[in-house]
Each structure stands twice: as C-alpha cells, then as structure tokens.
Amino acid sequence: VEFVLPGPPELDMVAHLRRLPRAAADGSLALIVLHDTTALRRAERMRADFVANASHELRTPLASLTGFIETLLGPARNDAAATEKFLKIMLDQARRMRRLIDDLLSLSRVEMRVHSRPRDNVDLVSVLQHVRDSLGPLGREHGVELRIAAPEKPVNVTGDRDELVQVFQNLIENAIRYGASGGRVDVIVEPREGERRAVAVHVQDYGPGIAPEHLPRLTERFYRVDAGASREMKGTGLGLAIVKHILTRHQGTLDIRSRPGEGARFTVELPYP
C-alpha cells in the first residue's frame, strides 16, 4: 500500500502488511512495515524534471535548425543573401546545442565521481592565471577588466586540476557576462587559518546583482534568474550545478552573496591538504 502523509514536509510511504503465523485468539495479529520512500520519490521527480528540461533546451535550437533547413531547401534555395544569413543563425544554434551537450556530459561525469576524493596536489594561483589568460578575449569583448589578487607563492590544495579550472572558468565567465556593466571582475585568493584551515577564492563582479529570492536556487540544474538574458549570453543553465558537484567532490563549499545594484560575490572555500 502506498500513501502520502501531508506535510510539511510531505512524506511518501509504502506499507507492507503480513499476517503472522501465530495470530492472537481473534486472528487480528499482523505485521506492518512502513518504508519511507520520500527521498526516492523526490529523486524520481528530479530526474523527470531534468529530462524534461534537457529535452526542452535541445528541442528549441533543433526546431530552429529544422525550420531554416526547410527554408533553404524551399523558398530561399536561390537567395544568396538569405542563405548566408540563415547559415550563420544555424551555426549559432548548433553551437548552442554543442555547449548544452558538453555541459550535460560534464555534469554526468562529475556526478559519477562525486564520492571519489581527488588526490593530486594543485596550485590554485596557477589555475586562476590559466583561467584569466583563457578568458582574456571574452573580458575584452565585454569591456571588463579581470584582476587577480593572490599570494606570490603557490597556494596548494588537494584536487583535480581540470575540474578546478572548470569551477573558476564557470564562475569568472558568469561574472564577466552578467556583471559586465560594472567594468571589472576581481578574483581574490584568501588563505584562512583557524579551526578549519582552508583557502577562499572570491569572484566579485560589480554588475546589477541578484535579487535575494533567487540566491538559494542558483545551483539548481537549468534554473535561471532571467531565461531570455541567459540564452542571449549563451548560458546553458548547468554551469553552477557543475560547480556545486565538483566542490562537493573536493569537500569544498560555495557561498553566494548579492544585492540588486551592488554586484555579486561567489566564494569558493577549499580545505588545505
């Protein structure tokens, strides 16, 4: 028997009933086992939502590609100007699909390894310098100055270099794209001593900021503060979900603070080895 206990929090339960071999005189003795399936049902709903969102995100550019191909095969077959215009749009939509597929594959890989702690020694300063160099053209395109404040000596943590590059590339790229109006992005490396020895990396932009009601949901898959702006910025809605899973694997944390009009600060904290 399956039933739901009204919440909050709502509980999904499965009851298994079995009559015991040696019943009471009136035959009423039975064994009832209750199994809490709330987490399982929640995971099933999350999986269904994920598949639905991924399908929707892929269907949109695919429909666009199909429409332009049909147009090029029909009314615009001999129109050179239209052909060039439509091919550029088709290329952009194909790239959008590739970005989404790449992020889906990346998220899948990270989730499969989330309980496997990395063992390599990684210099965070070197990672951030690599990300700065790779995102330099994007910063110049958006008129954003990217500045890094870090110790001169290496700051080593235990981790996977490629995954940590992905973490800071996602965070800094978001800061450049969505905080471009502020004109600069600051990346600050702050070693912390105390009960929990760790290093914090702050990624600060000075753009429009984020309303407080959105902050708790930013790391959800496909969650967007502004879906239209996100697609215009070539976002897939998976970047921060990937960041969260990578940091979980590294036993790190992500703290997000922002106020409208005051920019946003994303702080990654990683334990020292």
Coordinates of C-alpha atoms in Angstrom, one line a residue:
V1 CA 0.0 0.0 0.0
E2 CA 1.4 3.4 -1.0
F3 CA 0.2 6.6 0.6
V4 CA 1.3 10.2 1.2
L5 CA 1.3 11.9 4.6
P6 CA 0.5 15.6 4.3
G7 CA 3.3 17.9 5.4
P8 CA 5.2 20.0 5.8
P9 CA 7.3 18.1 5.0
E10 CA 5.2 15.8 2.8
L11 CA 6.2 12.1 3.3
D12 CA 5.8 9.3 0.8
M13 CA 5.4 6.0 2.5
V14 CA 4.9 2.3 1.5
A15 CA 3.2 0.0 3.9
H16 CA 3.8 -3.8 3.8
L17 CA 1.2 -5.9 5.7
R18 CA 1.6 -9.6 6.5
R19 CA -0.4 -11.8 8.8
L20 CA 1.7 -13.6 11.4
P21 CA 1.7 -17.4 11.5
R22 CA 0.7 -17.4 15.3
A23 CA -2.1 -14.9 15.5
A24 CA -4.0 -13.8 18.5
A25 CA -7.2 -15.6 19.6
D26 CA -9.3 -13.4 17.4
G27 CA -6.9 -13.7 14.4
S28 CA -6.1 -10.0 14.4
L29 CA -2.3 -10.1 14.8
A30 CA -0.4 -8.8 11.8
L31 CA 3.0 -7.3 11.0
I32 CA 3.0 -3.8 9.4
V33 CA 6.3 -2.5 8.0
L34 CA 6.5 1.2 6.9
H35 CA 9.1 2.2 4.4
D36 CA 9.9 5.9 3.9
T37 CA 10.2 6.4 0.1
T38 CA 10.3 10.2 0.3
A39 CA 13.9 10.5 -0.9
L40 CA 13.3 8.0 -3.7
R41 CA 10.2 9.8 -4.9
R42 CA 12.0 13.2 -4.8
A43 CA 14.9 11.7 -6.8
E44 CA 12.4 10.4 -9.4
R45 CA 10.8 13.8 -9.7
M46 CA 14.1 15.5 -10.0
R47 CA 15.2 13.0 -12.7
A48 CA 11.9 13.5 -14.6
D49 CA 12.3 17.3 -14.4
F50 CA 15.9 17.1 -15.5
V51 CA 15.0 15.0 -18.6
A52 CA 12.1 17.4 -19.4
N53 CA 14.3 20.5 -19.1
A54 CA 17.1 18.9 -21.1
S55 CA 14.7 17.9 -23.8
H56 CA 13.2 21.4 -23.9
E57 CA 16.6 23.0 -24.1
L58 CA 17.6 20.8 -27.0
R59 CA 14.3 20.9 -28.8
T60 CA 14.4 24.7 -29.2
P61 CA 17.6 25.0 -31.2
L62 CA 16.7 21.8 -33.1
A63 CA 13.4 23.3 -34.2
S64 CA 15.2 26.4 -35.3
L65 CA 17.7 24.4 -37.4
T66 CA 14.9 22.3 -38.9
G67 CA 13.0 25.5 -39.9
F68 CA 16.0 27.1 -41.6
I69 CA 16.9 24.0 -43.4
E70 CA 13.4 23.7 -44.8
T71 CA 13.5 27.3 -45.8
L72 CA 16.9 26.9 -47.6
L73 CA 15.6 23.8 -49.4
G74 CA 12.4 25.7 -50.4
P75 CA 11.7 29.5 -50.8
A76 CA 15.3 30.6 -50.2
R77 CA 17.0 28.0 -52.3
N78 CA 18.5 30.6 -54.8
D79 CA 18.7 33.6 -52.4
A80 CA 22.4 34.1 -51.7
A81 CA 21.8 36.8 -49.0
A82 CA 19.2 34.8 -47.2
T83 CA 21.4 31.7 -47.4
E84 CA 24.4 33.4 -45.7
K85 CA 22.1 34.9 -43.0
F86 CA 20.4 31.7 -42.2
L87 CA 23.6 29.6 -42.2
K88 CA 25.1 32.0 -39.6
I89 CA 22.0 31.5 -37.4
M90 CA 22.1 27.8 -37.9
L91 CA 25.8 27.7 -36.9
D92 CA 24.9 29.7 -33.7
Q93 CA 22.1 27.2 -32.8
A94 CA 24.4 24.2 -33.5
R95 CA 27.0 25.7 -31.2
R96 CA 24.3 26.2 -28.5
M97 CA 23.4 22.5 -28.8
R98 CA 27.0 21.5 -28.5
R99 CA 27.5 23.6 -25.4
L100 CA 24.5 22.1 -23.8
I101 CA 25.6 18.5 -24.7
D102 CA 29.1 19.2 -23.4
D103 CA 27.7 20.5 -20.1
L104 CA 25.3 17.5 -19.8
L105 CA 28.2 15.1 -20.3
S106 CA 30.4 17.1 -17.8
L107 CA 27.7 17.0 -15.2
S108 CA 27.2 13.3 -15.7
R109 CA 30.9 12.6 -15.3
V110 CA 31.1 14.7 -12.1
E111 CA 28.1 13.1 -10.6
M112 CA 29.5 9.6 -11.2
R113 CA 32.7 10.6 -9.3
V114 CA 31.2 12.8 -6.6
H115 CA 32.2 10.3 -3.8
S116 CA 35.7 9.7 -5.1
R117 CA 38.1 12.3 -3.5
P118 CA 40.8 13.6 -5.8
R119 CA 44.4 13.1 -4.7
D120 CA 46.6 15.4 -6.8
N121 CA 48.4 18.5 -5.5
V122 CA 47.1 21.6 -7.3
D123 CA 48.3 25.2 -7.2
L124 CA 45.2 27.4 -7.2
V125 CA 47.2 30.5 -8.2
S126 CA 48.4 28.7 -11.4
V127 CA 44.8 27.6 -12.0
L128 CA 43.5 31.2 -11.8
Q129 CA 46.2 32.5 -14.0
H130 CA 45.3 29.9 -16.6
V131 CA 41.6 30.9 -16.4
R132 CA 42.5 34.6 -16.6
D133 CA 44.5 34.0 -19.8
S134 CA 41.8 31.8 -21.4
L135 CA 39.0 34.4 -20.6
G136 CA 41.0 37.4 -21.6
P137 CA 39.4 37.8 -25.0
L138 CA 35.9 37.4 -23.5
G139 CA 36.7 40.1 -21.0
R140 CA 37.9 42.5 -23.7
E141 CA 34.8 41.8 -25.8
H142 CA 32.6 42.8 -22.9
G143 CA 34.8 45.7 -21.8
V144 CA 35.6 44.0 -18.4
E145 CA 39.0 44.2 -16.6
L146 CA 39.8 40.9 -14.9
R147 CA 42.1 41.4 -11.8
I148 CA 43.6 38.7 -9.6
A149 CA 44.9 39.4 -6.1
A150 CA 46.8 36.3 -4.9
P151 CA 49.9 35.4 -2.9
E152 CA 53.2 35.3 -4.9
K153 CA 53.9 31.8 -3.7
P154 CA 51.9 28.8 -4.7
V155 CA 48.6 28.0 -2.8
N156 CA 48.3 24.3 -2.9
V157 CA 45.1 22.2 -2.3
T158 CA 44.3 18.6 -2.9
G159 CA 42.2 18.3 -6.1
D160 CA 41.7 17.6 -9.7
R161 CA 43.3 20.4 -11.8
D162 CA 40.9 20.2 -14.8
E163 CA 37.8 20.2 -12.5
L164 CA 39.1 23.2 -10.5
V165 CA 39.8 25.0 -13.8
Q166 CA 36.2 24.3 -14.8
V167 CA 34.9 25.7 -11.4
F168 CA 36.7 29.0 -11.8
Q169 CA 36.1 29.3 -15.5
N170 CA 32.4 28.9 -15.0
L171 CA 32.3 31.4 -12.1
I172 CA 34.6 34.0 -13.8
E173 CA 32.9 33.7 -17.1
N174 CA 29.5 34.3 -15.5
A175 CA 30.9 37.3 -13.7
I176 CA 32.2 38.8 -17.0
R177 CA 29.0 38.1 -18.9
Y178 CA 26.4 39.1 -16.3
G179 CA 28.4 41.7 -14.4
A180 CA 29.8 43.4 -17.5
S181 CA 28.1 46.7 -16.7
G182 CA 30.4 47.1 -13.6
G183 CA 33.5 47.2 -15.8
R184 CA 35.7 44.8 -13.8
V185 CA 35.8 41.5 -12.1
D186 CA 38.1 40.9 -9.0
V187 CA 39.4 37.5 -8.0
I188 CA 40.8 37.4 -4.5
V189 CA 42.7 34.5 -3.0
E190 CA 42.5 34.5 0.8
P191 CA 44.2 31.8 2.8
R192 CA 42.4 31.2 6.1
E193 CA 43.9 29.8 9.3
G194 CA 42.0 28.6 12.3
E195 CA 39.9 25.6 13.3
R196 CA 39.3 24.7 9.6
R197 CA 42.4 25.5 7.6
A198 CA 41.2 26.5 4.1
V199 CA 41.7 28.8 1.2
A200 CA 38.9 31.1 0.0
V201 CA 38.6 32.4 -3.6
H202 CA 36.2 35.3 -4.1
V203 CA 34.9 36.1 -7.5
Q204 CA 33.4 39.6 -7.3
D205 CA 31.6 41.5 -10.1
Y206 CA 30.1 45.0 -9.9
G207 CA 27.1 44.5 -12.2
P208 CA 23.3 44.6 -11.5
G209 CA 23.4 42.0 -8.7
I210 CA 20.9 39.3 -8.0
A211 CA 17.6 39.5 -6.1
P212 CA 17.7 37.6 -2.8
E213 CA 14.9 35.2 -3.6
H214 CA 17.0 33.7 -6.4
L215 CA 20.1 33.0 -4.4
P216 CA 19.1 29.7 -2.9
R217 CA 18.2 28.2 -6.3
L218 CA 21.2 29.3 -8.4
T219 CA 22.9 25.9 -8.3
E220 CA 19.8 24.0 -9.4
R221 CA 20.0 22.5 -12.9
F222 CA 18.5 24.8 -15.6
Y223 CA 17.5 27.4 -13.0
R224 CA 17.8 30.9 -14.5
V225 CA 17.2 34.3 -13.0
D226 CA 16.3 35.6 -16.5
A227 CA 15.9 32.8 -19.1
G228 CA 16.0 35.3 -22.0
A229 CA 19.2 37.0 -20.8
S230 CA 20.8 33.7 -20.1
R231 CA 20.2 32.3 -23.6
E232 CA 21.4 35.6 -25.1
M233 CA 24.6 35.2 -23.0
K234 CA 24.9 31.6 -24.4
G235 CA 24.3 30.1 -21.0
T236 CA 23.1 26.5 -20.6
G237 CA 21.7 26.7 -17.1
L238 CA 24.1 24.0 -15.9
G239 CA 27.3 25.9 -15.0
L240 CA 26.6 26.4 -11.3
A241 CA 25.2 22.9 -10.9
I242 CA 28.5 21.6 -12.2
V243 CA 30.4 23.9 -9.8
K244 CA 28.4 22.6 -6.9
H245 CA 29.0 18.9 -7.7
I246 CA 32.8 19.5 -8.3
L247 CA 33.1 21.3 -4.9
T248 CA 31.2 18.5 -3.2
R249 CA 33.8 16.1 -4.6
H250 CA 36.6 18.3 -3.3
Q251 CA 34.9 18.7 0.1
G252 CA 34.6 22.4 -0.6
T253 CA 31.8 24.9 -0.3
L254 CA 30.2 27.7 -2.4
D255 CA 28.8 30.8 -0.8
I256 CA 26.8 33.4 -2.9
R257 CA 26.1 36.9 -1.7
S258 CA 24.5 39.6 -3.7
R259 CA 22.2 42.6 -3.6
P260 CA 20.5 44.3 -6.5
G261 CA 22.6 47.2 -7.7
E262 CA 25.7 46.0 -5.8
G263 CA 27.1 43.2 -7.9
A264 CA 27.6 39.6 -6.8
R265 CA 30.3 37.7 -4.9
F266 CA 30.8 34.0 -5.3
T267 CA 33.1 32.5 -2.7
V268 CA 34.7 29.1 -3.1
E269 CA 36.3 27.6 0.0
L270 CA 38.6 24.6 -0.3
P271 CA 40.4 22.8 2.6
Y272 CA 44.1 22.6 2.8
P273 CA 45.7 19.1 2.4

